[in-house]
Amino acid sequence: IVGNDGGAFNSEILIQASTLALCKFMSVSRSFCEKHLPLLFTALARAPAQDITLRANTVVALGDLAFRFPNEVEPYTPRLYACLRDSSTRVRRHTLMVLTHLILNDMVKVKGQVCEIALCLKDNDSGIQDMARLLFFELSKRSNNPIYNLLPDIVSQLSEVGIRREDFRSIMSFLLSFITKERQTETLCDKLCQRFPKAKTISQKADLAYCLAQLKINEKCVKSLNDHYKLYSASLFDEDVYKSFATIVVKAKKAGKTPESKQFVADWEGRLEEAGQLAGENELADQKASKAKKRVARRKQKTASRKKAPAAAGSKRSTRTSRRGAGIEIDENIAA
């Protein structure tokens, strides 16, 4: 009944009751649970869009199974996270409640899928937003601060998801507020700089620059930024990227206490301005070269089409001539 292969069962109540019964049996036996987990997740994925109760109840039951048999459910964790994107607010709320319970009780490891929870910070439902904030607040209280370890991956994944820039900056501004230790700030600054060459679009590089600008910059951060200058210098032609680094310069000037550090910041600022102008000129030259290539390609196409036109006209003329000659011969034969 739970699998409902071929759609033999049409009663929503029957399928809901059968699914709950299966989950209760699974909570009794480890082997029975492991055997039927694929069926349960398949039924969850195939659940009709209008049957919100079935999906919500199944998610809650999966939370109980994960608490009972964490090792067996762990391989299916990404599919549980996927329910955070369900069309139903009720299902998303239940899923976030289950994941919050499992994460805070160390029954589920906080991995790369935490990006899905970060997206809940901008959910349409205010209750889901508050629950996501609560989860990150609780995580930040832990001694190892797992948010710090997850931030680089969250930045990259959010950039690839393609959310609105305002939502991205709102989420990252909230998460980066939990980075308070100088050592973590310095290491995170280094990691974000190293991600510039891996960014595929200028928009992703602008996101990285924005995250750098939200950090509490100190002298070691400025030194790290100067050492990694080549990694981001080619991106300074973009207005958003340059604005973010200008913000970092302002923070660095406030953090500089000695004359040497202030002079170091001034020299780095000069390199940024020079690189920004040079990168802008290079970008403009690349755009002109690209337009020139397109013009050359269009001219070649026109030239090729002109060459084909006379050849086609000649072939038509020869065909007409041969037809006329054949007509003459026929007329001569008739006369004979």
Tab-separated table of C-alpha atoms in Angstrom:
chain	number	residue	atom	x	y	z
A	1	ILE	CA	0.000	0.000	0.000
A	2	VAL	CA	2.845	2.437	0.856
A	3	GLY	CA	4.585	1.832	-2.461
A	4	ASN	CA	1.265	2.001	-4.333
A	5	ASP	CA	2.788	0.696	-7.550
A	6	GLY	CA	0.435	1.222	-10.441
A	7	GLY	CA	-1.787	3.539	-8.394
A	8	ALA	CA	-4.008	0.717	-7.169
A	9	PHE	CA	-4.958	2.597	-3.982
A	10	ASN	CA	-6.675	5.977	-4.261
A	11	SER	CA	-7.625	6.615	-0.616
A	12	GLU	CA	-5.402	9.261	0.998
A	13	ILE	CA	-6.389	8.158	4.512
A	14	LEU	CA	-5.492	4.525	3.745
A	15	ILE	CA	-2.040	5.472	2.404
A	16	GLN	CA	-1.390	7.842	5.327
A	17	ALA	CA	-2.329	5.200	7.898
A	18	SER	CA	-0.265	2.530	6.127
A	19	THR	CA	2.794	4.784	6.007
A	20	LEU	CA	2.580	5.566	9.728
A	21	ALA	CA	2.130	1.863	10.524
A	22	LEU	CA	5.207	1.007	8.464
A	23	CYS	CA	7.242	3.685	10.270
A	24	LYS	CA	6.210	2.272	13.674
A	25	PHE	CA	7.310	-1.221	12.653
A	26	MET	CA	10.597	0.239	11.363
A	27	SER	CA	11.255	1.877	14.732
A	28	VAL	CA	11.210	-1.567	16.382
A	29	SER	CA	13.788	-3.405	14.260
A	30	ARG	CA	17.091	-2.083	12.912
A	31	SER	CA	17.207	-4.591	10.043
A	32	PHE	CA	13.558	-3.967	9.138
A	33	CYS	CA	14.227	-0.220	9.159
A	34	GLU	CA	17.277	-0.503	6.926
A	35	LYS	CA	15.402	-2.747	4.482
A	36	HIS	CA	12.416	-0.408	4.068
A	37	LEU	CA	14.087	3.009	4.149
A	38	PRO	CA	14.377	3.123	0.320
A	39	LEU	CA	10.655	2.396	0.045
A	40	LEU	CA	9.793	5.113	2.569
A	41	PHE	CA	11.870	7.803	0.852
A	42	THR	CA	10.509	6.771	-2.551
A	43	ALA	CA	6.965	7.093	-1.222
A	44	LEU	CA	7.856	10.523	0.178
A	45	ALA	CA	9.206	11.667	-3.186
A	46	ARG	CA	6.173	10.333	-5.063
A	47	ALA	CA	3.601	11.725	-2.610
A	48	PRO	CA	0.916	13.772	-4.389
A	49	ALA	CA	1.321	17.539	-4.166
A	50	GLN	CA	-2.107	17.901	-2.559
A	51	ASP	CA	-1.400	15.300	0.156
A	52	ILE	CA	0.441	17.609	2.557
A	53	THR	CA	-0.450	15.484	5.584
A	54	LEU	CA	1.318	12.418	4.186
A	55	ARG	CA	4.550	14.332	3.538
A	56	ALA	CA	4.483	16.153	6.885
A	57	ASN	CA	3.814	12.960	8.874
A	58	THR	CA	6.502	11.052	6.998
A	59	VAL	CA	9.105	13.727	7.753
A	60	VAL	CA	8.285	13.594	11.477
A	61	ALA	CA	8.488	9.783	11.416
A	62	LEU	CA	11.865	9.961	9.671
A	63	GLY	CA	13.097	12.193	12.491
A	64	ASP	CA	12.133	9.515	15.021
A	65	LEU	CA	13.872	6.839	12.946
A	66	ALA	CA	17.003	8.984	12.651
A	67	PHE	CA	17.063	9.361	16.436
A	68	ARG	CA	16.544	5.600	16.871
A	69	PHE	CA	18.893	4.342	14.136
A	70	PRO	CA	21.186	7.265	13.117
A	71	ASN	CA	23.687	5.166	11.164
A	72	GLU	CA	21.004	3.628	8.966
A	73	VAL	CA	19.276	6.935	8.195
A	74	GLU	CA	22.478	8.979	7.756
A	75	PRO	CA	23.005	8.108	4.020
A	76	TYR	CA	19.538	9.537	3.278
A	77	THR	CA	20.153	12.844	5.061
A	78	PRO	CA	20.405	14.888	1.812
A	79	ARG	CA	16.931	13.691	0.829
A	80	LEU	CA	15.628	14.836	4.193
A	81	TYR	CA	17.213	18.266	3.704
A	82	ALA	CA	15.529	18.439	0.288
A	83	CYS	CA	12.148	18.664	2.033
A	84	LEU	CA	13.130	22.191	3.130
A	85	ARG	CA	12.238	23.232	-0.430
A	86	ASP	CA	8.791	21.669	-0.363
A	87	SER	CA	5.979	23.821	-1.729
A	88	SER	CA	4.025	23.418	1.507
A	89	THR	CA	4.856	25.713	4.436
A	90	ARG	CA	3.713	23.011	6.828
A	91	VAL	CA	6.115	20.429	5.392
A	92	ARG	CA	9.023	22.907	5.427
A	93	ARG	CA	8.278	23.824	9.047
A	94	HIS	CA	8.120	20.172	10.123
A	95	THR	CA	11.357	19.400	8.283
A	96	LEU	CA	13.228	22.277	9.904
A	97	MET	CA	11.927	21.274	13.354
A	98	VAL	CA	13.124	17.698	12.828
A	99	LEU	CA	16.561	18.760	11.535
A	100	THR	CA	17.003	21.290	14.350
A	101	HIS	CA	16.236	18.585	16.908
A	102	LEU	CA	18.640	16.109	15.294
A	103	ILE	CA	21.480	18.613	14.782
A	104	LEU	CA	21.384	20.080	18.288
A	105	ASN	CA	21.342	16.563	19.751
A	106	ASP	CA	24.312	15.513	17.573
A	107	MET	CA	22.272	12.844	15.824
A	108	VAL	CA	22.972	14.373	12.414
A	109	LYS	CA	26.286	15.939	11.425
A	110	VAL	CA	26.181	19.506	10.158
A	111	LYS	CA	27.553	19.161	6.621
A	112	GLY	CA	27.344	21.027	3.336
A	113	GLN	CA	23.559	20.670	3.270
A	114	VAL	CA	23.370	23.365	5.949
A	115	CYS	CA	23.078	25.776	3.004
A	116	GLU	CA	19.457	24.618	2.773
A	117	ILE	CA	18.906	25.793	6.339
A	118	ALA	CA	20.614	29.105	5.538
A	119	LEU	CA	18.048	29.628	2.769
A	120	CYS	CA	15.310	29.249	5.387
A	121	LEU	CA	16.466	32.596	6.799
A	122	LYS	CA	14.683	34.193	3.824
A	123	ASP	CA	11.655	31.888	3.766
A	124	ASN	CA	8.238	33.409	3.153
A	125	ASP	CA	7.044	32.149	6.542
A	126	SER	CA	8.259	34.193	9.528
A	127	GLY	CA	8.054	31.148	11.821
A	128	ILE	CA	10.529	29.256	9.652
A	129	GLN	CA	12.850	32.273	9.581
A	130	ASP	CA	12.829	32.511	13.389
A	131	MET	CA	13.466	28.776	13.754
A	132	ALA	CA	16.463	28.951	11.408
A	133	ARG	CA	17.889	31.906	13.352
A	134	LEU	CA	17.454	29.971	16.597
A	135	LEU	CA	19.375	27.009	15.186
A	136	PHE	CA	22.337	29.164	14.142
A	137	PHE	CA	22.318	30.970	17.499
A	138	GLU	CA	22.522	27.631	19.310
A	139	LEU	CA	25.306	26.395	17.044
A	140	SER	CA	27.323	29.564	17.657
A	141	LYS	CA	27.287	28.891	21.401
A	142	ARG	CA	29.248	25.666	20.987
A	143	SER	CA	32.951	25.726	21.744
A	144	ASN	CA	34.040	24.689	18.238
A	145	ASN	CA	31.557	27.091	16.544
A	146	PRO	CA	30.642	24.876	13.549
A	147	ILE	CA	29.339	27.934	11.682
A	148	TYR	CA	32.950	29.044	11.181
A	149	ASN	CA	33.891	25.741	9.521
A	150	LEU	CA	30.804	25.764	7.296
A	151	LEU	CA	30.935	29.384	6.090
A	152	PRO	CA	33.227	28.954	3.029
A	153	ASP	CA	31.016	26.169	1.639
A	154	ILE	CA	27.842	28.124	2.433
A	155	VAL	CA	29.196	31.128	0.497
A	156	SER	CA	30.003	29.030	-2.567
A	157	GLN	CA	26.726	27.091	-2.529
A	158	LEU	CA	24.565	30.181	-2.064
A	159	SER	CA	26.346	31.863	-4.979
A	160	GLU	CA	25.718	28.839	-7.204
A	161	VAL	CA	22.049	28.591	-6.198
A	162	GLY	CA	21.441	31.963	-7.833
A	163	ILE	CA	19.394	33.702	-5.149
A	164	ARG	CA	18.829	37.455	-5.233
A	165	ARG	CA	21.844	39.522	-4.274
A	166	GLU	CA	19.908	41.258	-1.480
A	167	ASP	CA	18.938	37.888	0.042
A	168	PHE	CA	22.502	36.578	-0.227
A	169	ARG	CA	23.938	39.621	1.541
A	170	SER	CA	21.282	39.513	4.235
A	171	ILE	CA	22.016	35.830	4.958
A	172	MET	CA	25.792	36.251	4.962
A	173	SER	CA	25.678	39.395	7.075
A	174	PHE	CA	23.744	37.423	9.701
A	175	LEU	CA	26.053	34.378	9.620
A	176	LEU	CA	29.300	36.367	9.602
A	177	SER	CA	28.183	38.174	12.749
A	178	PHE	CA	28.979	34.956	14.643
A	179	ILE	CA	32.687	35.177	13.724
A	180	THR	CA	34.117	37.077	16.663
A	181	LYS	CA	37.513	35.498	17.374
A	182	GLU	CA	40.517	37.101	15.664
A	183	ARG	CA	42.073	33.772	14.753
A	184	GLN	CA	38.884	32.617	13.021
A	185	THR	CA	38.580	35.951	11.192
A	186	GLU	CA	42.146	35.692	9.890
A	187	THR	CA	41.733	32.087	8.723
A	188	LEU	CA	38.383	32.818	7.088
A	189	CYS	CA	39.875	35.823	5.297
A	190	ASP	CA	42.588	33.577	3.893
A	191	LYS	CA	40.088	30.904	2.770
A	192	LEU	CA	37.800	33.410	1.041
A	193	CYS	CA	40.739	34.917	-0.873
A	194	GLN	CA	41.745	31.491	-2.132
A	195	ARG	CA	38.255	30.958	-3.576
A	196	PHE	CA	38.516	33.877	-6.030
A	197	PRO	CA	40.217	31.818	-8.808
A	198	LYS	CA	37.555	29.102	-8.415
A	199	ALA	CA	34.655	31.547	-8.859
A	200	LYS	CA	33.147	31.153	-12.337
A	201	THR	CA	31.358	34.492	-12.683
A	202	ILE	CA	32.055	38.057	-11.644
A	203	SER	CA	28.864	37.908	-9.564
A	204	GLN	CA	30.333	35.102	-7.455
A	205	LYS	CA	33.541	37.115	-7.001
A	206	ALA	CA	31.470	40.105	-5.887
A	207	ASP	CA	29.819	37.845	-3.299
A	208	LEU	CA	33.220	36.777	-1.982
A	209	ALA	CA	34.376	40.390	-1.791
A	210	TYR	CA	31.226	41.342	0.105
A	211	CYS	CA	31.860	38.593	2.676
A	212	LEU	CA	35.437	39.817	3.149
A	213	ALA	CA	34.124	43.323	3.774
A	214	GLN	CA	31.861	42.043	6.584
A	215	LEU	CA	34.767	40.654	8.604
A	216	LYS	CA	36.366	42.506	11.502
A	217	ILE	CA	39.613	43.403	9.734
A	218	ASN	CA	42.865	43.509	11.703
A	219	GLU	CA	46.524	43.926	10.729
A	220	LYS	CA	47.035	40.232	9.994
A	221	CYS	CA	43.982	40.243	7.700
A	222	VAL	CA	45.435	43.183	5.768
A	223	LYS	CA	48.727	41.333	5.389
A	224	SER	CA	46.882	38.242	4.146
A	225	LEU	CA	44.895	40.339	1.643
A	226	ASN	CA	48.104	41.914	0.400
A	227	ASP	CA	49.805	38.514	0.049
A	228	HIS	CA	46.843	37.177	-1.975
A	229	TYR	CA	46.682	40.306	-4.127
A	230	LYS	CA	47.118	38.380	-7.407
A	231	LEU	CA	44.093	36.179	-6.671
A	232	TYR	CA	41.573	39.031	-6.768
A	233	SER	CA	43.319	41.893	-8.597
A	234	ALA	CA	41.819	40.937	-11.979
A	235	SER	CA	38.306	41.291	-10.510
A	236	LEU	CA	38.703	44.876	-9.318
A	237	PHE	CA	37.256	46.295	-12.551
A	238	ASP	CA	33.794	45.350	-11.246
A	239	GLU	CA	32.158	48.174	-9.298
A	240	ASP	CA	30.745	45.924	-6.551
A	241	VAL	CA	34.072	44.152	-6.018
A	242	TYR	CA	35.971	47.439	-5.838
A	243	LYS	CA	33.434	48.954	-3.404
A	244	SER	CA	33.831	45.986	-1.069
A	245	PHE	CA	37.615	46.326	-1.051
A	246	ALA	CA	37.258	50.079	-0.490
A	247	THR	CA	35.187	49.232	2.612
A	248	ILE	CA	37.963	46.902	3.768
A	249	VAL	CA	40.498	49.728	3.336
A	250	VAL	CA	38.422	52.003	5.573
A	251	LYS	CA	38.290	49.285	8.262
A	252	ALA	CA	42.014	48.612	7.882
A	253	LYS	CA	42.850	52.280	8.413
A	254	LYS	CA	40.888	52.251	11.663
A	255	ALA	CA	42.591	49.032	12.778
A	256	GLY	CA	46.104	50.351	12.026
A	257	LYS	CA	47.722	51.587	15.239
A	258	THR	CA	51.384	52.088	14.357
A	259	PRO	CA	52.828	54.360	11.630
A	260	GLU	CA	54.234	51.283	9.890
A	261	SER	CA	50.858	49.594	9.672
A	262	LYS	CA	49.199	52.778	8.433
A	263	GLN	CA	51.835	53.122	5.721
A	264	PHE	CA	51.347	49.458	4.787
A	265	VAL	CA	47.593	50.046	4.371
A	266	ALA	CA	48.267	53.157	2.263
A	267	ASP	CA	50.588	51.184	-0.036
A	268	TRP	CA	48.009	48.406	-0.369
A	269	GLU	CA	45.307	50.964	-1.163
A	270	GLY	CA	47.524	52.369	-3.932
A	271	ARG	CA	47.927	48.874	-5.418
A	272	LEU	CA	44.150	48.406	-5.341
A	273	GLU	CA	43.520	51.694	-7.165
A	274	GLU	CA	46.151	50.905	-9.767
A	275	ALA	CA	44.817	47.382	-10.281
A	276	GLY	CA	41.259	48.675	-10.533
A	277	GLN	CA	42.190	51.087	-13.316
A	278	LEU	CA	44.293	48.500	-15.147
A	279	ALA	CA	41.624	45.795	-14.805
A	280	GLY	CA	39.007	48.229	-16.101
A	281	GLU	CA	41.127	49.012	-19.142
A	282	ASN	CA	41.728	45.306	-19.788
A	283	GLU	CA	38.011	44.554	-19.494
A	284	LEU	CA	37.195	47.360	-21.927
A	285	ALA	CA	39.826	46.066	-24.360
A	286	ASP	CA	38.397	42.538	-24.094
A	287	GLN	CA	34.899	43.834	-24.835
A	288	LYS	CA	36.164	45.727	-27.893
A	289	ALA	CA	38.055	42.652	-29.113
A	290	SER	CA	34.948	40.514	-28.658
A	291	LYS	CA	32.837	42.992	-30.664
A	292	ALA	CA	35.501	43.106	-33.394
A	293	LYS	CA	35.499	39.307	-33.655
A	294	LYS	CA	31.723	39.302	-34.031
A	295	ARG	CA	31.916	41.928	-36.796
A	296	VAL	CA	34.568	39.897	-38.661
A	297	ALA	CA	32.427	36.762	-38.330
A	298	ARG	CA	29.382	38.585	-39.747
A	299	ARG	CA	31.435	39.927	-42.678
A	300	LYS	CA	32.698	36.448	-43.475
A	301	GLN	CA	29.140	35.134	-43.481
A	302	LYS	CA	28.022	37.913	-45.837
A	303	THR	CA	30.974	37.294	-48.171
A	304	ALA	CA	30.269	33.559	-48.243
A	305	SER	CA	26.576	34.142	-48.982
A	306	ARG	CA	27.482	36.536	-51.839
A	307	LYS	CA	29.779	33.945	-53.397
A	308	LYS	CA	27.071	31.311	-53.226
A	309	ALA	CA	24.493	33.584	-54.884
A	310	PRO	CA	26.228	33.933	-58.350
A	311	ALA	CA	26.934	30.190	-58.435
A	312	ALA	CA	23.285	29.439	-57.764
A	313	ALA	CA	22.224	31.965	-60.431
A	314	GLY	CA	24.592	30.348	-62.988
A	315	SER	CA	23.197	26.922	-62.338
A	316	LYS	CA	19.644	28.233	-62.854
A	317	ARG	CA	20.650	29.837	-66.167
A	318	SER	CA	22.245	26.642	-67.439
A	319	THR	CA	19.089	24.736	-66.529
A	320	ARG	CA	16.919	27.213	-68.399
A	321	THR	CA	19.213	27.020	-71.480
A	322	SER	CA	19.094	23.248	-71.575
A	323	ARG	CA	15.323	23.353	-71.314
A	324	ARG	CA	15.109	25.798	-74.230
A	325	GLY	CA	17.427	23.617	-76.344
A	326	ALA	CA	15.269	20.590	-75.643
A	327	GLY	CA	12.212	22.582	-76.745
A	328	ILE	CA	13.838	23.468	-80.056
A	329	GLU	CA	14.680	19.840	-80.744
A	330	ILE	CA	11.114	18.833	-80.009
A	331	ASP	CA	9.786	21.499	-82.382
A	332	GLU	CA	12.149	20.336	-85.125
A	333	ASN	CA	10.977	16.756	-84.680
A	334	ILE	CA	7.361	17.848	-84.907
A	335	ALA	CA	8.101	19.779	-88.120
A	336	ALA	CA	9.801	16.755	-89.613
